[in-house]
PDB file of C-alpha atoms in Angstrom:
ATOM      1  CA  UNK A  23     -15.657  25.757 -48.935  1.00  0.00           C
ATOM      2  CA  UNK A  24     -13.248  26.158 -46.023  1.00  0.00           C
ATOM      3  CA  UNK A  25     -13.126  29.780 -44.853  1.00  0.00           C
ATOM      4  CA  UNK A  26      -9.568  29.712 -43.421  1.00  0.00           C
ATOM      5  CA  UNK A  27      -7.382  26.912 -44.665  1.00  0.00           C
ATOM      6  CA  UNK A  28      -3.834  26.163 -43.640  1.00  0.00           C
ATOM      7  CA  UNK A  29      -1.406  23.566 -44.878  1.00  0.00           C
ATOM      8  CA  UNK A  30       0.079  21.240 -43.959  1.00  0.00           C
ATOM      9  CA  UNK A  31      -2.005  19.809 -41.114  1.00  0.00           C
ATOM     10  CA  UNK A  32       0.978  17.916 -39.741  1.00  0.00           C
ATOM     11  CA  UNK A  33       4.647  18.766 -40.056  1.00  0.00           C
ATOM     12  CA  UNK A  34       7.395  16.573 -38.639  1.00  0.00           C
ATOM     13  CA  UNK A  35      10.948  17.734 -39.150  1.00  0.00           C
ATOM     14  CA  UNK A  36      14.465  17.673 -37.747  1.00  0.00           C
ATOM     15  CA  UNK A  37      16.086  20.404 -35.691  1.00  0.00           C
ATOM     16  CA  UNK A  38      17.854  22.966 -37.801  1.00  0.00           C
ATOM     17  CA  UNK A  39      15.572  22.607 -40.817  1.00  0.00           C
ATOM     18  CA  UNK A  40      13.589  25.438 -42.414  1.00  0.00           C
ATOM     19  CA  UNK A  41       9.857  24.990 -42.969  1.00  0.00           C
ATOM     20  CA  UNK A  42       6.826  26.970 -44.095  1.00  0.00           C
ATOM     21  CA  UNK A  43       3.151  26.886 -43.217  1.00  0.00           C
ATOM     22  CA  UNK A  44       0.654  28.380 -45.643  1.00  0.00           C
ATOM     23  CA  UNK A  45      -2.636  30.072 -44.849  1.00  0.00           C
ATOM     24  CA  UNK A  46      -5.409  31.339 -47.077  1.00  0.00           C
ATOM     25  CA  UNK A  47      -8.770  32.918 -46.269  1.00  0.00           C
ATOM     26  CA  UNK A  48     -11.656  33.396 -48.676  1.00  0.00           C
ATOM     27  CA  UNK A  49     -13.720  35.626 -46.382  1.00  0.00           C
ATOM     28  CA  UNK A  50     -12.464  38.951 -47.705  1.00  0.00           C
ATOM     29  CA  UNK A  51     -11.110  39.947 -44.291  1.00  0.00           C
ATOM     30  CA  UNK A  52      -8.458  42.622 -44.061  1.00  0.00           C
ATOM     31  CA  UNK A  53      -6.642  41.223 -41.025  1.00  0.00           C
ATOM     32  CA  UNK A  54      -4.876  37.891 -40.597  1.00  0.00           C
ATOM     33  CA  UNK A  55      -3.013  36.400 -37.648  1.00  0.00           C
ATOM     34  CA  UNK A  56      -0.697  33.646 -36.562  1.00  0.00           C
ATOM     35  CA  UNK A  57      -1.147  32.107 -33.116  1.00  0.00           C
ATOM     36  CA  UNK A  58       0.938  29.483 -31.361  1.00  0.00           C
ATOM     37  CA  UNK A  59      -0.701  27.011 -28.972  1.00  0.00           C
ATOM     38  CA  UNK A  60       1.640  25.157 -26.656  1.00  0.00           C
ATOM     39  CA  UNK A  61       1.179  21.782 -24.984  1.00  0.00           C
ATOM     40  CA  UNK A  62      -0.713  23.433 -22.094  1.00  0.00           C
ATOM     41  CA  UNK A  63      -3.161  24.911 -24.618  1.00  0.00           C
ATOM     42  CA  UNK A  64      -1.968  28.456 -23.979  1.00  0.00           C
ATOM     43  CA  UNK A  65      -2.697  30.443 -27.135  1.00  0.00           C
ATOM     44  CA  UNK A  66      -0.224  33.229 -27.879  1.00  0.00           C
ATOM     45  CA  UNK A  67      -0.487  35.772 -30.642  1.00  0.00           C
ATOM     46  CA  UNK A  68       2.599  35.891 -32.848  1.00  0.00           C
ATOM     47  CA  UNK A  69       1.819  38.188 -35.754  1.00  0.00           C
ATOM     48  CA  UNK A  70      -0.995  40.289 -37.115  1.00  0.00           C
ATOM     49  CA  UNK A  71      -1.214  41.642 -40.647  1.00  0.00           C
ATOM     50  CA  UNK A  72      -3.683  44.195 -41.938  1.00  0.00           C
ATOM     51  CA  UNK A  73      -3.938  44.562 -45.692  1.00  0.00           C
ATOM     52  CA  UNK A  74      -0.519  42.982 -46.158  1.00  0.00           C
ATOM     53  CA  UNK A  75       1.139  45.233 -43.562  1.00  0.00           C
ATOM     54  CA  UNK A  76       2.580  43.961 -40.288  1.00  0.00           C
ATOM     55  CA  UNK A  77       0.746  45.316 -37.242  1.00  0.00           C
ATOM     56  CA  UNK A  78       1.904  43.114 -34.410  1.00  0.00           C
ATOM     57  CA  UNK A  79       5.096  41.195 -33.842  1.00  0.00           C
ATOM     58  CA  UNK A  80       4.868  39.856 -30.324  1.00  0.00           C
ATOM     59  CA  UNK A  81       8.411  39.098 -29.091  1.00  0.00           C
ATOM     60  CA  UNK A  82       8.781  36.305 -31.571  1.00  0.00           C
ATOM     61  CA  UNK A  83      12.318  35.175 -32.474  1.00  0.00           C
ATOM     62  CA  UNK A  84      13.410  36.527 -35.823  1.00  0.00           C
ATOM     63  CA  UNK A  85      13.696  32.931 -37.034  1.00  0.00           C
ATOM     64  CA  UNK A  86       9.957  33.319 -37.624  1.00  0.00           C
ATOM     65  CA  UNK A  87       9.119  35.421 -40.656  1.00  0.00           C
ATOM     66  CA  UNK A  88       5.572  36.011 -41.843  1.00  0.00           C
ATOM     67  CA  UNK A  89       4.920  36.836 -45.459  1.00  0.00           C
ATOM     68  CA  UNK A  90       1.706  38.235 -46.893  1.00  0.00           C
ATOM     69  CA  UNK A  91       1.704  38.292 -50.710  1.00  0.00           C
ATOM     70  CA  UNK A  92      -1.873  39.587 -50.711  1.00  0.00           C
ATOM     71  CA  UNK A  93      -4.555  40.153 -48.113  1.00  0.00           C
ATOM     72  CA  UNK A  94      -5.964  36.652 -48.585  1.00  0.00           C
ATOM     73  CA  UNK A  95      -2.699  34.905 -47.736  1.00  0.00           C
ATOM     74  CA  UNK A  96      -0.411  34.923 -44.731  1.00  0.00           C
ATOM     75  CA  UNK A  97       2.380  32.379 -44.718  1.00  0.00           C
ATOM     76  CA  UNK A  98       4.754  31.591 -41.872  1.00  0.00           C
ATOM     77  CA  UNK A  99       8.345  30.644 -42.546  1.00  0.00           C
ATOM     78  CA  UNK A 100      10.497  29.257 -39.751  1.00  0.00           C
ATOM     79  CA  UNK A 101      14.270  29.029 -40.019  1.00  0.00           C
ATOM     80  CA  UNK A 102      16.596  26.806 -38.006  1.00  0.00           C
ATOM     81  CA  UNK A 103      13.828  24.957 -36.204  1.00  0.00           C
ATOM     82  CA  UNK A 104      14.326  24.221 -32.500  1.00  0.00           C
ATOM     83  CA  UNK A 105      12.744  21.661 -30.195  1.00  0.00           C
ATOM     84  CA  UNK A 106      10.839  24.452 -28.436  1.00  0.00           C
ATOM     85  CA  UNK A 107       9.099  25.366 -31.671  1.00  0.00           C
ATOM     86  CA  UNK A 108       7.010  22.208 -31.403  1.00  0.00           C
ATOM     87  CA  UNK A 109       3.412  23.356 -31.010  1.00  0.00           C
ATOM     88  CA  UNK A 110       0.183  23.804 -32.911  1.00  0.00           C
ATOM     89  CA  UNK A 111       0.164  26.901 -35.106  1.00  0.00           C
ATOM     90  CA  UNK A 112      -3.152  28.491 -35.978  1.00  0.00           C
ATOM     91  CA  UNK A 113      -3.898  30.982 -38.684  1.00  0.00           C
ATOM     92  CA  UNK A 114      -6.922  33.243 -38.231  1.00  0.00           C
ATOM     93  CA  UNK A 115      -8.618  36.158 -39.938  1.00  0.00           C
ATOM     94  CA  UNK A 116     -11.122  38.788 -38.908  1.00  0.00           C
ATOM     95  CA  UNK A 117     -12.957  41.866 -40.089  1.00  0.00           C
ATOM     96  CA  UNK A 118     -12.227  44.896 -37.895  1.00  0.00           C
ATOM     97  CA  UNK A 119     -13.354  44.630 -34.260  1.00  0.00           C
ATOM     98  CA  UNK A 120     -15.160  41.410 -34.860  1.00  0.00           C
ATOM     99  CA  UNK A 121     -14.679  37.747 -34.227  1.00  0.00           C
ATOM    100  CA  UNK A 122     -11.773  35.611 -35.335  1.00  0.00           C
ATOM    101  CA  UNK A 123     -12.138  32.788 -37.813  1.00  0.00           C
ATOM    102  CA  UNK A 124      -9.557  30.087 -37.227  1.00  0.00           C
ATOM    103  CA  UNK A 125      -7.967  27.522 -39.469  1.00  0.00           C
ATOM    104  CA  UNK A 126      -7.777  23.928 -38.266  1.00  0.00           C
ATOM    105  CA  UNK A 127      -4.160  24.219 -37.154  1.00  0.00           C
ATOM    106  CA  UNK A 128      -0.762  22.822 -38.099  1.00  0.00           C
ATOM    107  CA  UNK A 129       0.797  20.405 -35.649  1.00  0.00           C
ATOM    108  CA  UNK A 130       4.537  21.016 -35.818  1.00  0.00           C
ATOM    109  CA  UNK A 131       6.840  18.411 -34.270  1.00  0.00           C
ATOM    110  CA  UNK A 132      10.562  19.120 -34.197  1.00  0.00           C
ATOM    111  CA  UNK A 133      12.696  16.053 -33.536  1.00  0.00           C
TER     112      UNK A 133
ATOM    113  CA  UNK B  16       0.506  41.596 -20.477  1.00  0.00           C
ATOM    114  CA  UNK B  17      -2.997  41.639 -21.910  1.00  0.00           C
ATOM    115  CA  UNK B  18      -3.381  37.915 -21.403  1.00  0.00           C
ATOM    116  CA  UNK B  19      -6.530  36.786 -19.677  1.00  0.00           C
ATOM    117  CA  UNK B  20      -6.975  33.973 -17.239  1.00  0.00           C
ATOM    118  CA  UNK B  21      -9.831  31.532 -17.061  1.00  0.00           C
ATOM    119  CA  UNK B  22     -11.026  29.922 -13.909  1.00  0.00           C
ATOM    120  CA  UNK B  23     -11.352  27.070 -13.213  1.00  0.00           C
ATOM    121  CA  UNK B  24      -8.696  25.361 -15.323  1.00  0.00           C
ATOM    122  CA  UNK B  25     -10.813  22.226 -15.465  1.00  0.00           C
ATOM    123  CA  UNK B  26     -14.475  21.546 -14.762  1.00  0.00           C
ATOM    124  CA  UNK B  27     -16.339  18.242 -14.732  1.00  0.00           C
ATOM    125  CA  UNK B  28     -20.144  18.143 -14.482  1.00  0.00           C
ATOM    126  CA  UNK B  29     -23.069  15.823 -15.137  1.00  0.00           C
ATOM    127  CA  UNK B  30     -25.183  16.211 -18.232  1.00  0.00           C
ATOM    128  CA  UNK B  31     -28.044  18.598 -17.591  1.00  0.00           C
ATOM    129  CA  UNK B  32     -26.167  20.685 -15.039  1.00  0.00           C
ATOM    130  CA  UNK B  33     -25.046  24.237 -15.671  1.00  0.00           C
ATOM    131  CA  UNK B  34     -21.386  25.096 -16.260  1.00  0.00           C
ATOM    132  CA  UNK B  35     -19.894  28.426 -15.272  1.00  0.00           C
ATOM    133  CA  UNK B  36     -16.435  29.590 -16.180  1.00  0.00           C
ATOM    134  CA  UNK B  37     -14.788  32.909 -15.455  1.00  0.00           C
ATOM    135  CA  UNK B  38     -12.277  35.108 -17.206  1.00  0.00           C
ATOM    136  CA  UNK B  39     -10.186  37.940 -15.802  1.00  0.00           C
ATOM    137  CA  UNK B  40      -8.084  40.354 -17.825  1.00  0.00           C
ATOM    138  CA  UNK B  41      -5.762  43.255 -17.157  1.00  0.00           C
ATOM    139  CA  UNK B  42      -6.265  46.249 -19.447  1.00  0.00           C
ATOM    140  CA  UNK B  43      -9.093  48.190 -21.064  1.00  0.00           C
ATOM    141  CA  UNK B  44     -10.787  46.446 -23.957  1.00  0.00           C
ATOM    142  CA  UNK B  45     -13.043  46.982 -26.957  1.00  0.00           C
ATOM    143  CA  UNK B  46     -14.809  43.696 -26.529  1.00  0.00           C
ATOM    144  CA  UNK B  47     -14.499  40.266 -24.985  1.00  0.00           C
ATOM    145  CA  UNK B  48     -15.208  37.050 -26.819  1.00  0.00           C
ATOM    146  CA  UNK B  49     -15.603  33.418 -25.902  1.00  0.00           C
ATOM    147  CA  UNK B  50     -14.366  30.592 -28.076  1.00  0.00           C
ATOM    148  CA  UNK B  51     -14.673  26.841 -27.967  1.00  0.00           C
ATOM    149  CA  UNK B  52     -12.036  24.327 -29.029  1.00  0.00           C
ATOM    150  CA  UNK B  53     -12.757  20.659 -29.510  1.00  0.00           C
ATOM    151  CA  UNK B  54      -9.809  18.327 -29.171  1.00  0.00           C
ATOM    152  CA  UNK B  55      -7.523  18.543 -32.208  1.00  0.00           C
ATOM    153  CA  UNK B  56      -9.530  21.317 -33.844  1.00  0.00           C
ATOM    154  CA  UNK B  57      -9.345  25.059 -34.363  1.00  0.00           C
ATOM    155  CA  UNK B  58     -11.196  27.534 -32.192  1.00  0.00           C
ATOM    156  CA  UNK B  59     -14.792  28.416 -32.959  1.00  0.00           C
ATOM    157  CA  UNK B  60     -16.355  31.708 -31.957  1.00  0.00           C
ATOM    158  CA  UNK B  61     -19.297  31.472 -29.526  1.00  0.00           C
ATOM    159  CA  UNK B  62     -20.264  34.963 -28.447  1.00  0.00           C
ATOM    160  CA  UNK B  63     -18.969  38.546 -28.380  1.00  0.00           C
ATOM    161  CA  UNK B  64     -19.802  41.135 -25.735  1.00  0.00           C
ATOM    162  CA  UNK B  65     -18.793  44.765 -26.183  1.00  0.00           C
ATOM    163  CA  UNK B  66     -17.319  46.895 -23.432  1.00  0.00           C
ATOM    164  CA  UNK B  67     -20.548  48.904 -23.068  1.00  0.00           C
ATOM    165  CA  UNK B  68     -22.666  45.765 -22.605  1.00  0.00           C
ATOM    166  CA  UNK B  69     -23.196  43.942 -19.330  1.00  0.00           C
ATOM    167  CA  UNK B  70     -24.949  40.753 -20.384  1.00  0.00           C
ATOM    168  CA  UNK B  71     -25.609  38.831 -23.563  1.00  0.00           C
ATOM    169  CA  UNK B  72     -27.450  35.633 -24.418  1.00  0.00           C
ATOM    170  CA  UNK B  73     -27.149  33.197 -27.290  1.00  0.00           C
ATOM    171  CA  UNK B  74     -29.133  29.971 -27.064  1.00  0.00           C
ATOM    172  CA  UNK B  75     -27.907  28.119 -23.973  1.00  0.00           C
ATOM    173  CA  UNK B  76     -25.047  30.585 -23.484  1.00  0.00           C
ATOM    174  CA  UNK B  77     -25.108  33.574 -21.168  1.00  0.00           C
ATOM    175  CA  UNK B  78     -22.163  35.934 -20.916  1.00  0.00           C
ATOM    176  CA  UNK B  79     -21.659  38.733 -18.426  1.00  0.00           C
ATOM    177  CA  UNK B  80     -19.031  41.446 -18.453  1.00  0.00           C
ATOM    178  CA  UNK B  81     -17.933  43.639 -15.543  1.00  0.00           C
ATOM    179  CA  UNK B  82     -15.425  46.165 -16.844  1.00  0.00           C
ATOM    180  CA  UNK B  83     -14.884  47.657 -13.385  1.00  0.00           C
ATOM    181  CA  UNK B  84     -13.634  44.283 -12.157  1.00  0.00           C
ATOM    182  CA  UNK B  85     -12.128  43.369 -15.528  1.00  0.00           C
ATOM    183  CA  UNK B  86     -13.915  40.055 -15.514  1.00  0.00           C
ATOM    184  CA  UNK B  87     -16.403  38.036 -17.516  1.00  0.00           C
ATOM    185  CA  UNK B  88     -18.300  34.827 -17.010  1.00  0.00           C
ATOM    186  CA  UNK B  89     -19.703  32.265 -19.421  1.00  0.00           C
ATOM    187  CA  UNK B  90     -22.673  30.185 -18.330  1.00  0.00           C
ATOM    188  CA  UNK B  91     -23.717  27.123 -20.320  1.00  0.00           C
ATOM    189  CA  UNK B  92     -27.138  25.939 -19.213  1.00  0.00           C
ATOM    190  CA  UNK B  93     -28.489  22.391 -19.435  1.00  0.00           C
ATOM    191  CA  UNK B  94     -25.125  21.029 -20.522  1.00  0.00           C
ATOM    192  CA  UNK B  95     -24.789  18.166 -22.974  1.00  0.00           C
ATOM    193  CA  UNK B  96     -22.015  15.640 -23.534  1.00  0.00           C
ATOM    194  CA  UNK B  97     -21.324  17.416 -26.831  1.00  0.00           C
ATOM    195  CA  UNK B  98     -20.372  20.559 -24.877  1.00  0.00           C
ATOM    196  CA  UNK B  99     -17.188  18.791 -23.768  1.00  0.00           C
ATOM    197  CA  UNK B 100     -14.389  21.021 -25.031  1.00  0.00           C
ATOM    198  CA  UNK B 101     -11.962  23.746 -23.965  1.00  0.00           C
ATOM    199  CA  UNK B 102     -13.343  27.241 -23.622  1.00  0.00           C
ATOM    200  CA  UNK B 103     -11.257  30.381 -24.036  1.00  0.00           C
ATOM    201  CA  UNK B 104     -11.925  34.035 -23.482  1.00  0.00           C
ATOM    202  CA  UNK B 105     -10.263  36.575 -25.758  1.00  0.00           C
ATOM    203  CA  UNK B 106     -10.007  40.310 -25.276  1.00  0.00           C
ATOM    204  CA  UNK B 107      -9.533  42.891 -27.990  1.00  0.00           C
ATOM    205  CA  UNK B 108      -7.314  45.844 -27.169  1.00  0.00           C
ATOM    206  CA  UNK B 109      -8.659  49.371 -27.532  1.00  0.00           C
ATOM    207  CA  UNK B 110      -6.435  49.928 -30.557  1.00  0.00           C
ATOM    208  CA  UNK B 111      -8.338  47.169 -32.300  1.00  0.00           C
ATOM    209  CA  UNK B 112      -7.427  44.022 -34.215  1.00  0.00           C
ATOM    210  CA  UNK B 113      -5.285  42.595 -31.413  1.00  0.00           C
ATOM    211  CA  UNK B 114      -6.884  39.631 -29.670  1.00  0.00           C
ATOM    212  CA  UNK B 115      -5.338  38.098 -26.562  1.00  0.00           C
ATOM    213  CA  UNK B 116      -6.467  34.758 -25.221  1.00  0.00           C
ATOM    214  CA  UNK B 117      -6.756  33.360 -21.745  1.00  0.00           C
ATOM    215  CA  UNK B 118      -5.445  30.027 -20.584  1.00  0.00           C
ATOM    216  CA  UNK B 119      -8.679  28.136 -21.157  1.00  0.00           C
ATOM    217  CA  UNK B 120     -11.109  26.038 -19.135  1.00  0.00           C
ATOM    218  CA  UNK B 121     -11.361  22.358 -19.981  1.00  0.00           C
ATOM    219  CA  UNK B 122     -15.001  21.300 -19.600  1.00  0.00           C
ATOM    220  CA  UNK B 123     -16.032  17.665 -19.371  1.00  0.00           C
ATOM    221  CA  UNK B 124     -19.740  16.851 -19.422  1.00  0.00           C
ATOM    222  CA  UNK B 125     -20.439  13.323 -18.218  1.00  0.00           C
ATOM    223  CA  UNK B 126     -23.403  11.609 -19.898  1.00  0.00           C
TER     224      UNK B 126
END
């Protein structure tokens, strides 16, 4: 069983569209994250949720809206996609003060 | 910014040699972690060292932490071709549950 699973793995879309990426963890962790990895492999934290409550929102455009229906799920919705949004998006989860468990990533390509 | 920096950006060695990569960061931390990322995959946790520890070992991995210099090093001994990957350090802020990644070291081990 995959511990942190995110879908879709690949997402190709046109500028201006709205898209969502889903993430689920079956590890019972309280905290979930979204990270963005650019073409230079720089990994930047976007959001952190603890027990469905937003903890971190790191200077991310408000076109990005995370939604956590329960502590096992953290979805990422992106409105009005731009070319610069093209990247790999990783979901992760962790127990407090411990290591991160990552999903396998969603490669987003905006054309 | 909390972001760390790894050095070198890229490292190429022969199989059997040791690989050393360094990480520097800017603010006080709870712990520092090292992760590995194979091409096209998510990050996998390797080792965690807490702020009150100076050295830690796990198999062929040795990590050191110098909080006075705000730096860490990861040593991989007797490298193998399968160690080829990108390696990232991540620091957790004192407030907890906020992990910031460095820029990564791309390691190539030549068989």
